[in-house]
mmCIF file of C-alpha atoms in Angstrom:
data_model
loop_
_atom_site.group_PDB
_atom_site.id
_atom_site.type_symbol
_atom_site.label_atom_id
_atom_site.label_comp_id
_atom_site.label_asym_id
_atom_site.label_seq_id
_atom_site.Cartn_x
_atom_site.Cartn_y
_atom_site.Cartn_z
ATOM 1 C CA UNK C 1 -13.486 -44.115 48.739
ATOM 2 C CA UNK C 2 -14.541 -45.864 45.527
ATOM 3 C CA UNK C 3 -17.883 -47.495 46.325
ATOM 4 C CA UNK C 4 -18.338 -50.954 44.711
ATOM 5 C CA UNK C 5 -21.601 -52.321 43.330
ATOM 6 C CA UNK C 6 -23.860 -53.740 46.039
ATOM 7 C CA UNK C 7 -23.066 -51.356 48.910
ATOM 8 C CA UNK C 8 -25.956 -49.000 48.073
ATOM 9 C CA UNK C 9 -29.335 -50.210 46.832
ATOM 10 C CA UNK C 10 -30.753 -49.551 43.368
ATOM 11 C CA UNK C 11 -33.169 -46.678 44.222
ATOM 12 C CA UNK C 12 -30.528 -44.573 45.965
ATOM 13 C CA UNK C 13 -27.975 -45.420 43.262
ATOM 14 C CA UNK C 14 -30.472 -44.244 40.648
ATOM 15 C CA UNK C 15 -31.147 -40.995 42.506
ATOM 16 C CA UNK C 16 -27.445 -40.253 42.862
ATOM 17 C CA UNK C 17 -27.066 -41.064 39.180
ATOM 18 C CA UNK C 18 -29.610 -38.353 38.374
ATOM 19 C CA UNK C 19 -27.839 -35.936 40.735
ATOM 20 C CA UNK C 20 -24.498 -36.717 39.113
ATOM 21 C CA UNK C 21 -25.887 -36.290 35.596
ATOM 22 C CA UNK C 22 -27.432 -32.950 36.548
ATOM 23 C CA UNK C 23 -24.229 -31.740 38.165
ATOM 24 C CA UNK C 24 -22.201 -32.736 35.122
ATOM 25 C CA UNK C 25 -24.637 -30.902 32.833
ATOM 26 C CA UNK C 26 -24.342 -27.768 34.966
ATOM 27 C CA UNK C 27 -20.565 -28.165 35.103
ATOM 28 C CA UNK C 28 -20.318 -28.447 31.323
ATOM 29 C CA UNK C 29 -21.949 -25.037 31.037
ATOM 30 C CA UNK C 30 -19.994 -23.551 33.924
ATOM 31 C CA UNK C 31 -16.681 -24.835 32.577
ATOM 32 C CA UNK C 32 -17.144 -22.708 29.459
ATOM 33 C CA UNK C 33 -16.665 -19.640 31.638
ATOM 34 C CA UNK C 34 -13.703 -21.096 33.516
ATOM 35 C CA UNK C 35 -11.678 -22.521 30.646
ATOM 36 C CA UNK C 36 -9.563 -20.021 28.746
ATOM 37 C CA UNK C 37 -6.345 -20.111 26.783
ATOM 38 C CA UNK C 38 -4.428 -20.703 29.999
ATOM 39 C CA UNK C 39 -6.491 -23.328 31.822
ATOM 40 C CA UNK C 40 -8.057 -25.304 28.956
ATOM 41 C CA UNK C 41 -4.829 -27.106 27.994
ATOM 42 C CA UNK C 42 -4.171 -27.944 31.644
ATOM 43 C CA UNK C 43 -7.559 -29.352 32.608
ATOM 44 C CA UNK C 44 -6.909 -32.724 30.963
ATOM 45 C CA UNK C 45 -3.495 -32.795 32.606
ATOM 46 C CA UNK C 46 -5.069 -32.146 36.023
ATOM 47 C CA UNK C 47 -7.345 -35.153 35.506
ATOM 48 C CA UNK C 48 -4.368 -37.340 34.548
ATOM 49 C CA UNK C 49 -2.369 -36.084 37.524
ATOM 50 C CA UNK C 50 -5.230 -36.904 39.904
ATOM 51 C CA UNK C 51 -5.442 -40.393 38.383
ATOM 52 C CA UNK C 52 -1.731 -40.953 38.928
ATOM 53 C CA UNK C 53 -1.683 -39.684 42.516
ATOM 54 C CA UNK C 54 -4.724 -41.801 43.395
ATOM 55 C CA UNK C 55 -2.521 -44.828 42.712
ATOM 56 C CA UNK C 56 -0.217 -43.765 45.548
ATOM 57 C CA UNK C 57 -1.917 -45.128 48.644
ATOM 58 C CA UNK C 58 -0.221 -43.886 51.818
ATOM 59 C CA UNK C 59 -0.526 -45.535 55.272
ATOM 60 C CA UNK C 60 -2.709 -43.675 57.757
ATOM 61 C CA UNK C 61 -3.253 -46.218 60.545
ATOM 62 C CA UNK C 62 -2.528 -49.844 61.361
ATOM 63 C CA UNK C 63 -3.615 -51.848 58.326
ATOM 64 C CA UNK C 64 -5.304 -48.891 56.601
ATOM 65 C CA UNK C 65 -4.248 -46.609 53.771
ATOM 66 C CA UNK C 66 -5.624 -43.585 51.975
ATOM 67 C CA UNK C 67 -5.211 -41.812 48.669
ATOM 68 C CA UNK C 68 -5.955 -38.453 47.121
ATOM 69 C CA UNK C 69 -9.584 -37.735 46.193
ATOM 70 C CA UNK C 70 -8.613 -34.704 44.137
ATOM 71 C CA UNK C 71 -11.709 -32.512 44.278
ATOM 72 C CA UNK C 72 -9.979 -29.688 46.145
ATOM 73 C CA UNK C 73 -6.897 -29.807 43.940
ATOM 74 C CA UNK C 74 -8.901 -29.691 40.715
ATOM 75 C CA UNK C 75 -11.244 -26.918 41.896
ATOM 76 C CA UNK C 76 -8.384 -24.651 42.984
ATOM 77 C CA UNK C 77 -6.245 -25.223 39.903
ATOM 78 C CA UNK C 78 -8.866 -25.063 37.134
ATOM 79 C CA UNK C 79 -12.138 -23.979 38.778
ATOM 80 C CA UNK C 80 -14.998 -25.752 40.579
ATOM 81 C CA UNK C 81 -17.089 -26.608 37.504
ATOM 82 C CA UNK C 82 -14.076 -27.895 35.612
ATOM 83 C CA UNK C 83 -12.954 -29.645 38.796
ATOM 84 C CA UNK C 84 -16.163 -31.670 38.943
ATOM 85 C CA UNK C 85 -15.561 -32.754 35.354
ATOM 86 C CA UNK C 86 -11.906 -33.632 36.005
ATOM 87 C CA UNK C 87 -12.709 -35.970 38.896
ATOM 88 C CA UNK C 88 -15.688 -37.430 36.992
ATOM 89 C CA UNK C 89 -13.411 -38.303 34.059
ATOM 90 C CA UNK C 90 -11.004 -40.020 36.465
ATOM 91 C CA UNK C 91 -13.807 -42.034 38.075
ATOM 92 C CA UNK C 92 -15.164 -43.049 34.677
ATOM 93 C CA UNK C 93 -11.767 -44.270 33.478
ATOM 94 C CA UNK C 94 -11.152 -46.135 36.741
ATOM 95 C CA UNK C 95 -14.538 -47.835 36.645
ATOM 96 C CA UNK C 96 -14.402 -48.896 32.996
ATOM 97 C CA UNK C 97 -10.727 -49.779 32.557
ATOM 98 C CA UNK C 98 -9.597 -50.836 36.012
ATOM 99 C CA UNK C 99 -12.777 -52.185 37.680
ATOM 100 C CA UNK C 100 -12.292 -49.673 40.497
ATOM 101 C CA UNK C 101 -15.644 -48.364 41.736
ATOM 102 C CA UNK C 102 -18.877 -50.017 40.649
ATOM 103 C CA UNK C 103 -20.581 -49.024 37.412
ATOM 104 C CA UNK C 104 -24.054 -49.081 38.953
ATOM 105 C CA UNK C 105 -22.480 -47.069 41.786
ATOM 106 C CA UNK C 106 -20.969 -44.519 39.393
ATOM 107 C CA UNK C 107 -23.558 -41.937 40.417
ATOM 108 C CA UNK C 108 -22.732 -42.578 44.073
ATOM 109 C CA UNK C 109 -19.019 -42.122 43.429
ATOM 110 C CA UNK C 110 -19.386 -38.991 41.307
ATOM 111 C CA UNK C 111 -21.737 -37.442 43.846
ATOM 112 C CA UNK C 112 -19.417 -38.288 46.722
ATOM 113 C CA UNK C 113 -15.921 -37.902 45.282
ATOM 114 C CA UNK C 114 -16.452 -35.326 42.532
ATOM 115 C CA UNK C 115 -19.342 -33.124 43.635
ATOM 116 C CA UNK C 116 -19.147 -33.082 47.448
ATOM 117 C CA UNK C 117 -15.374 -32.724 47.663
ATOM 118 C CA UNK C 118 -15.220 -30.021 44.988
ATOM 119 C CA UNK C 119 -18.115 -27.944 46.312
ATOM 120 C CA UNK C 120 -17.006 -28.144 49.953
ATOM 121 C CA UNK C 121 -13.355 -27.499 49.172
ATOM 122 C CA UNK C 122 -13.950 -24.533 46.900
ATOM 123 C CA UNK C 123 -16.456 -22.932 49.278
ATOM 124 C CA UNK C 124 -13.966 -23.213 52.159
ATOM 125 C CA UNK C 125 -11.117 -22.031 49.944
ATOM 126 C CA UNK C 126 -12.958 -18.925 48.715
ATOM 127 C CA UNK C 127 -14.042 -18.072 52.234
ATOM 128 C CA UNK C 128 -10.482 -18.259 53.519
ATOM 129 C CA UNK C 129 -8.805 -16.285 50.741
ATOM 130 C CA UNK C 130 -11.253 -13.443 51.361
ATOM 131 C CA UNK C 131 -10.092 -13.016 54.973
ATOM 132 C CA UNK C 132 -6.417 -13.990 54.659
ATOM 133 C CA UNK C 133 -3.710 -11.553 53.499
ATOM 134 C CA UNK C 134 -3.489 -11.244 49.723
ATOM 135 C CA UNK C 135 -0.338 -13.328 49.369
ATOM 136 C CA UNK C 136 0.601 -16.525 47.546
ATOM 137 C CA UNK C 137 1.213 -18.240 50.868
ATOM 138 C CA UNK C 138 -2.424 -17.569 51.760
ATOM 139 C CA UNK C 139 -3.553 -19.484 48.679
ATOM 140 C CA UNK C 140 -1.427 -22.444 49.723
ATOM 141 C CA UNK C 141 -2.688 -22.312 53.312
ATOM 142 C CA UNK C 142 -6.316 -22.063 52.164
ATOM 143 C CA UNK C 143 -5.726 -25.029 49.860
ATOM 144 C CA UNK C 144 -4.505 -27.108 52.788
ATOM 145 C CA UNK C 145 -7.543 -26.387 54.966
ATOM 146 C CA UNK C 146 -10.021 -26.798 52.106
ATOM 147 C CA UNK C 147 -8.606 -30.177 51.119
ATOM 148 C CA UNK C 148 -8.448 -31.333 54.732
ATOM 149 C CA UNK C 149 -12.145 -30.622 55.318
ATOM 150 C CA UNK C 150 -13.336 -32.014 51.990
ATOM 151 C CA UNK C 151 -12.378 -35.619 52.799
ATOM 152 C CA UNK C 152 -14.358 -36.132 56.052
ATOM 153 C CA UNK C 153 -17.254 -34.317 54.365
ATOM 154 C CA UNK C 154 -17.146 -36.957 51.635
ATOM 155 C CA UNK C 155 -17.155 -39.615 54.371
ATOM 156 C CA UNK C 156 -20.244 -37.941 55.858
ATOM 157 C CA UNK C 157 -21.896 -37.954 52.431
ATOM 158 C CA UNK C 158 -21.231 -41.668 51.998
ATOM 159 C CA UNK C 159 -22.659 -42.331 55.452
ATOM 160 C CA UNK C 160 -25.807 -40.393 54.537
ATOM 161 C CA UNK C 161 -26.212 -42.440 51.345
ATOM 162 C CA UNK C 162 -25.647 -45.622 53.322
ATOM 163 C CA UNK C 163 -28.292 -44.528 55.847
ATOM 164 C CA UNK C 164 -30.763 -44.083 52.987
ATOM 165 C CA UNK C 165 -29.891 -47.108 50.907
ATOM 166 C CA UNK C 166 -27.344 -49.370 52.588
ATOM 167 C CA UNK C 167 -27.801 -53.034 51.719
ATOM 168 C CA UNK C 168 -26.631 -54.335 55.097
ATOM 169 C CA UNK C 169 -27.913 -53.843 58.633
ATOM 170 C CA UNK C 170 -24.830 -52.243 60.135
ATOM 171 C CA UNK C 171 -25.894 -49.406 62.492
ATOM 172 C CA UNK C 172 -25.384 -46.002 60.898
ATOM 173 C CA UNK C 173 -23.689 -44.693 64.042
ATOM 174 C CA UNK C 174 -20.918 -47.256 63.731
ATOM 175 C CA UNK C 175 -20.451 -46.470 60.055
ATOM 176 C CA UNK C 176 -20.311 -42.742 60.773
ATOM 177 C CA UNK C 177 -17.757 -43.054 63.554
ATOM 178 C CA UNK C 178 -15.488 -45.369 61.593
ATOM 179 C CA UNK C 179 -15.731 -43.496 58.276
ATOM 180 C CA UNK C 180 -15.176 -40.012 59.668
ATOM 181 C CA UNK C 181 -12.431 -41.157 62.014
ATOM 182 C CA UNK C 182 -10.233 -42.755 59.369
ATOM 183 C CA UNK C 183 -10.969 -40.114 56.726
ATOM 184 C CA UNK C 184 -9.874 -37.279 58.990
ATOM 185 C CA UNK C 185 -6.456 -38.935 58.902
ATOM 186 C CA UNK C 186 -6.666 -39.414 55.146
ATOM 187 C CA UNK C 187 -7.647 -35.750 54.877
ATOM 188 C CA UNK C 188 -4.287 -34.750 56.306
ATOM 189 C CA UNK C 189 -2.550 -36.557 53.443
ATOM 190 C CA UNK C 190 -4.980 -35.010 50.958
ATOM 191 C CA UNK C 191 -4.262 -31.569 52.375
ATOM 192 C CA UNK C 192 -0.491 -32.020 52.173
ATOM 193 C CA UNK C 193 -0.583 -33.224 48.562
ATOM 194 C CA UNK C 194 -2.980 -30.454 47.520
ATOM 195 C CA UNK C 195 -1.024 -27.673 49.223
ATOM 196 C CA UNK C 196 2.308 -28.889 47.841
ATOM 197 C CA UNK C 197 0.943 -29.127 44.305
ATOM 198 C CA UNK C 198 -0.831 -25.753 44.380
ATOM 199 C CA UNK C 199 2.229 -24.169 45.977
ATOM 200 C CA UNK C 200 4.517 -25.605 43.296
ATOM 201 C CA UNK C 201 2.352 -24.309 40.455
ATOM 202 C CA UNK C 202 1.754 -20.896 42.011
ATOM 203 C CA UNK C 203 5.504 -20.458 42.564
ATOM 204 C CA UNK C 204 6.254 -20.652 38.837
ATOM 205 C CA UNK C 205 2.983 -19.742 37.097
ATOM 206 C CA UNK C 206 0.490 -18.089 39.465
ATOM 207 C CA UNK C 207 -1.601 -17.071 36.454
ATOM 208 C CA UNK C 208 -2.434 -20.758 35.888
ATOM 209 C CA UNK C 209 -4.033 -21.202 39.312
ATOM 210 C CA UNK C 210 -7.739 -20.433 38.970
ATOM 211 C CA UNK C 211 -8.202 -19.909 42.691
ATOM 212 C CA UNK C 212 -5.472 -17.258 42.795
ATOM 213 C CA UNK C 213 -7.038 -14.983 40.198
ATOM 214 C CA UNK C 214 -7.795 -11.492 41.398
ATOM 215 C CA UNK C 215 -5.777 -11.866 44.577
ATOM 216 C CA UNK C 216 -2.859 -9.700 43.512
ATOM 217 C CA UNK C 217 -3.258 -6.166 44.746
ATOM 218 C CA UNK C 218 -2.451 -3.413 42.220
ATOM 219 C CA UNK C 219 1.074 -2.033 42.444
ATOM 220 C CA UNK C 220 1.273 1.281 44.334
ATOM 221 C CA UNK C 221 3.970 3.950 44.290
ATOM 222 C CA UNK C 222 4.577 6.536 47.010
ATOM 223 C CA UNK C 223 4.646 9.995 45.462
ATOM 224 C CA UNK C 224 4.871 13.039 47.695
ATOM 225 C CA UNK C 225 3.908 10.976 50.689
ATOM 226 C CA UNK C 226 0.784 9.549 49.028
ATOM 227 C CA UNK C 227 0.189 6.137 47.466
ATOM 228 C CA UNK C 228 -0.830 6.258 43.817
ATOM 229 C CA UNK C 229 -1.423 3.530 41.218
ATOM 230 C CA UNK C 230 1.673 2.577 39.297
ATOM 231 C CA UNK C 231 1.582 3.332 35.557
ATOM 232 C CA UNK C 232 0.429 0.470 33.356
ATOM 233 C CA UNK C 233 3.176 -1.756 32.030
ATOM 234 C CA UNK C 234 4.020 -1.818 28.369
ATOM 235 C CA UNK C 235 2.314 -4.586 26.379
ATOM 236 C CA UNK C 236 4.248 -7.836 26.488
ATOM 237 C CA UNK C 237 5.784 -8.658 23.098
ATOM 238 C CA UNK C 238 4.511 -11.741 21.308
ATOM 239 C CA UNK C 239 7.866 -13.486 21.731
ATOM 240 C CA UNK C 240 7.739 -12.971 25.489
ATOM 241 C CA UNK C 241 4.198 -14.267 25.609
ATOM 242 C CA UNK C 242 5.343 -17.326 23.692
ATOM 243 C CA UNK C 243 8.098 -17.856 26.256
ATOM 244 C CA UNK C 244 5.417 -17.985 28.941
ATOM 245 C CA UNK C 245 3.585 -20.703 27.072
ATOM 246 C CA UNK C 246 2.022 -23.478 29.085
ATOM 247 C CA UNK C 247 3.776 -26.134 27.027
ATOM 248 C CA UNK C 248 6.689 -26.434 29.429
ATOM 249 C CA UNK C 249 4.584 -26.845 32.563
ATOM 250 C CA UNK C 250 2.231 -29.184 30.670
ATOM 251 C CA UNK C 251 5.177 -31.386 29.660
ATOM 252 C CA UNK C 252 6.613 -31.381 33.162
ATOM 253 C CA UNK C 253 3.217 -32.217 34.625
ATOM 254 C CA UNK C 254 2.621 -35.085 32.219
ATOM 255 C CA UNK C 255 6.068 -36.552 32.822
ATOM 256 C CA UNK C 256 5.483 -36.296 36.575
ATOM 257 C CA UNK C 257 2.125 -38.088 36.275
ATOM 258 C CA UNK C 258 3.687 -40.850 34.164
ATOM 259 C CA UNK C 259 6.539 -41.342 36.632
ATOM 260 C CA UNK C 260 4.170 -41.444 39.611
ATOM 261 C CA UNK C 261 1.773 -43.926 38.011
ATOM 262 C CA UNK C 262 4.343 -45.984 36.160
ATOM 263 C CA UNK C 263 7.088 -46.275 38.758
ATOM 264 C CA UNK C 264 6.413 -44.695 42.152
ATOM 265 C CA UNK C 265 3.047 -46.472 42.445
ATOM 266 C CA UNK C 266 4.856 -49.791 42.911
ATOM 267 C CA UNK C 267 5.928 -48.578 46.360
ATOM 268 C CA UNK C 268 2.439 -47.479 47.436
ATOM 269 C CA UNK C 269 0.843 -49.027 50.496
ATOM 270 C CA UNK C 270 -0.881 -52.358 49.806
ATOM 271 C CA UNK C 271 -3.208 -51.954 52.803
ATOM 272 C CA UNK C 272 -6.934 -51.480 52.084
ATOM 273 C CA UNK C 273 -8.086 -47.888 51.859
ATOM 274 C CA UNK C 274 -10.420 -46.259 54.351
ATOM 275 C CA UNK C 275 -13.716 -47.430 52.881
ATOM 276 C CA UNK C 276 -12.433 -50.953 52.175
ATOM 277 C CA UNK C 277 -11.189 -51.294 55.737
ATOM 278 C CA UNK C 278 -14.392 -49.978 57.304
ATOM 279 C CA UNK C 279 -16.546 -52.097 54.970
ATOM 280 C CA UNK C 280 -14.628 -55.262 55.869
ATOM 281 C CA UNK C 281 -14.491 -54.579 59.607
ATOM 282 C CA UNK C 282 -18.156 -53.565 59.945
ATOM 283 C CA UNK C 283 -19.641 -55.978 57.406
ATOM 284 C CA UNK C 284 -20.802 -53.363 54.887
ATOM 285 C CA UNK C 285 -19.304 -55.457 52.096
ATOM 286 C CA UNK C 286 -21.512 -58.504 52.824
ATOM 287 C CA UNK C 287 -23.542 -57.907 49.654
ATOM 288 C CA UNK C 288 -20.811 -56.565 47.408
ATOM 289 C CA UNK C 289 -21.345 -57.623 43.801
ATOM 290 C CA UNK C 290 -18.713 -58.590 41.219
ATOM 291 C CA UNK C 291 -17.600 -55.709 39.050
ATOM 292 C CA UNK C 292 -19.099 -55.585 35.562
ATOM 293 C CA UNK C 293 -15.638 -55.093 34.031
ATOM 294 C CA UNK C 294 -13.864 -57.430 36.424
ATOM 295 C CA UNK C 295 -12.465 -59.363 33.461
ATOM 296 C CA UNK C 296 -10.906 -56.250 31.941
ATOM 297 C CA UNK C 297 -7.267 -56.753 30.908
ATOM 298 C CA UNK C 298 -6.397 -53.869 33.268
ATOM 299 C CA UNK C 299 -8.613 -54.843 36.213
ATOM 300 C CA UNK C 300 -6.922 -54.311 39.545
ATOM 301 C CA UNK C 301 -4.359 -51.888 38.048
ATOM 302 C CA UNK C 302 -2.328 -54.593 36.398
ATOM 303 C CA UNK C 303 -1.923 -55.841 32.843
ATOM 304 C CA UNK C 304 -3.390 -59.281 32.321
ATOM 305 C CA UNK C 305 -0.959 -62.128 31.534
ATOM 306 C CA UNK C 306 2.104 -60.167 32.710
ATOM 307 C CA UNK C 307 3.402 -62.015 35.741
ATOM 308 C CA UNK C 308 5.975 -59.460 36.868
ATOM 309 C CA UNK C 309 4.052 -57.299 39.367
ATOM 310 C CA UNK C 310 6.276 -54.247 38.938
ATOM 311 C CA UNK C 311 6.028 -54.317 35.148
ATOM 312 C CA UNK C 312 2.313 -55.140 35.153
ATOM 313 C CA UNK C 313 1.392 -52.341 37.553
ATOM 314 C CA UNK C 314 3.687 -49.849 35.864
ATOM 315 C CA UNK C 315 2.254 -50.478 32.418
ATOM 316 C CA UNK C 316 -1.286 -50.241 33.770
ATOM 317 C CA UNK C 317 -0.442 -46.900 35.361
ATOM 318 C CA UNK C 318 1.065 -45.548 32.156
ATOM 319 C CA UNK C 319 -1.958 -46.682 30.155
ATOM 320 C CA UNK C 320 -4.294 -45.107 32.690
ATOM 321 C CA UNK C 321 -2.522 -41.758 32.615
ATOM 322 C CA UNK C 322 -2.440 -41.790 28.814
ATOM 323 C CA UNK C 323 -6.117 -42.689 28.496
ATOM 324 C CA UNK C 324 -7.168 -40.112 31.090
ATOM 325 C CA UNK C 325 -5.204 -37.251 29.548
ATOM 326 C CA UNK C 326 -6.543 -38.078 26.074
ATOM 327 C CA UNK C 327 -10.179 -38.354 27.161
ATOM 328 C CA UNK C 328 -9.950 -35.384 29.523
ATOM 329 C CA UNK C 329 -8.180 -33.152 27.016
ATOM 330 C CA UNK C 330 -10.731 -34.096 24.377
ATOM 331 C CA UNK C 331 -13.633 -33.171 26.643
ATOM 332 C CA UNK C 332 -12.134 -29.835 27.636
ATOM 333 C CA UNK C 333 -11.078 -29.008 24.078
ATOM 334 C CA UNK C 334 -14.686 -29.441 22.952
ATOM 335 C CA UNK C 335 -15.927 -27.270 25.840
ATOM 336 C CA UNK C 336 -13.378 -24.562 25.061
ATOM 337 C CA UNK C 337 -14.214 -24.668 21.358
ATOM 338 C CA UNK C 338 -17.923 -24.328 22.055
ATOM 339 C CA UNK C 339 -17.156 -21.253 24.144
ATOM 340 C CA UNK C 340 -15.124 -19.618 21.393
ATOM 341 C CA UNK C 341 -17.785 -20.460 18.812
ATOM 342 C CA UNK C 342 -20.711 -19.255 20.947
ATOM 343 C CA UNK C 343 -22.625 -16.490 19.174
ATOM 344 C CA UNK C 344 -22.208 -13.012 20.529
ATOM 345 C CA UNK C 345 -25.089 -11.306 22.251
ATOM 346 C CA UNK C 346 -27.620 -9.265 20.272
ATOM 347 C CA UNK C 347 -26.185 -6.155 18.704
ATOM 348 C CA UNK C 348 -27.477 -2.837 19.848
ATOM 349 C CA UNK C 349 -29.525 -1.076 17.202
ATOM 350 C CA UNK C 350 -28.622 2.448 16.210
ATOM 351 C CA UNK C 351 -31.108 5.026 17.403
#
């Protein structure tokens, strides 16, 4: 759903740019509360993983494909504020390095793909986990539904922006019907990927899943026919804590992202994605403008001057994952450091 330059006029693009900037500013502050010693190292990895999976277009209908948006996945794994930042980093890297998503439309894309999907998905997710049984399977099920709903909501948001500032005269009703229809199908793929990923992480390290915090009921023992709280466990030795380090899952996650972007992406569907298909069929792309970084050596997810398509696309994917994890990790390291260096509140004076 990467919107190119020229689909939305300058005034609406400017307004969404302001909205995106404001949301990012709020998210930078909110992420300080979400990022701790467990999630901070993983936030950059989540961004890189989303980048890699977005390269894996899957067929959803005749001549149409879809790919992960990632807002739901990021919000559930590392928190909604951090999730907005993760997807924003991905969109920035895609726009600058790969000419995917217009630069003047960056505010449109961040508002649509980072803010709307994350806010909708996390609101649905939190609502579901409050009413579902307090089990890991409930987290996975809530992730599926949240991700499923977030994609057509993003399609609705794009339609609203098109209604306000579309540069062509295509009737809004036709855009709405086509966008929502195809993105409901794409939402099913989004939901499956999100649920599988969250389920995989929660199976081995539930403490790393932000959305699963506080869902574990305290252990109870039956004594004399009554349930009582179990005694507190002994403190975990430092060596055991070290064994539970996030380094292993971080390494596995990075290797997975590199394999997906560098190798599996070659087998992704070559059909246009939902927005591209709708734009071409309905004429929304009549005033599309050339991308400002269209001459980038990585434009189109290939390395310039390398004729072998498999090698070119694979190298571009590896570079993209590497760049995203470096930039994302740098951003979240700074946020985490600012949290740890924040001055404590005013001390109480002795009376």
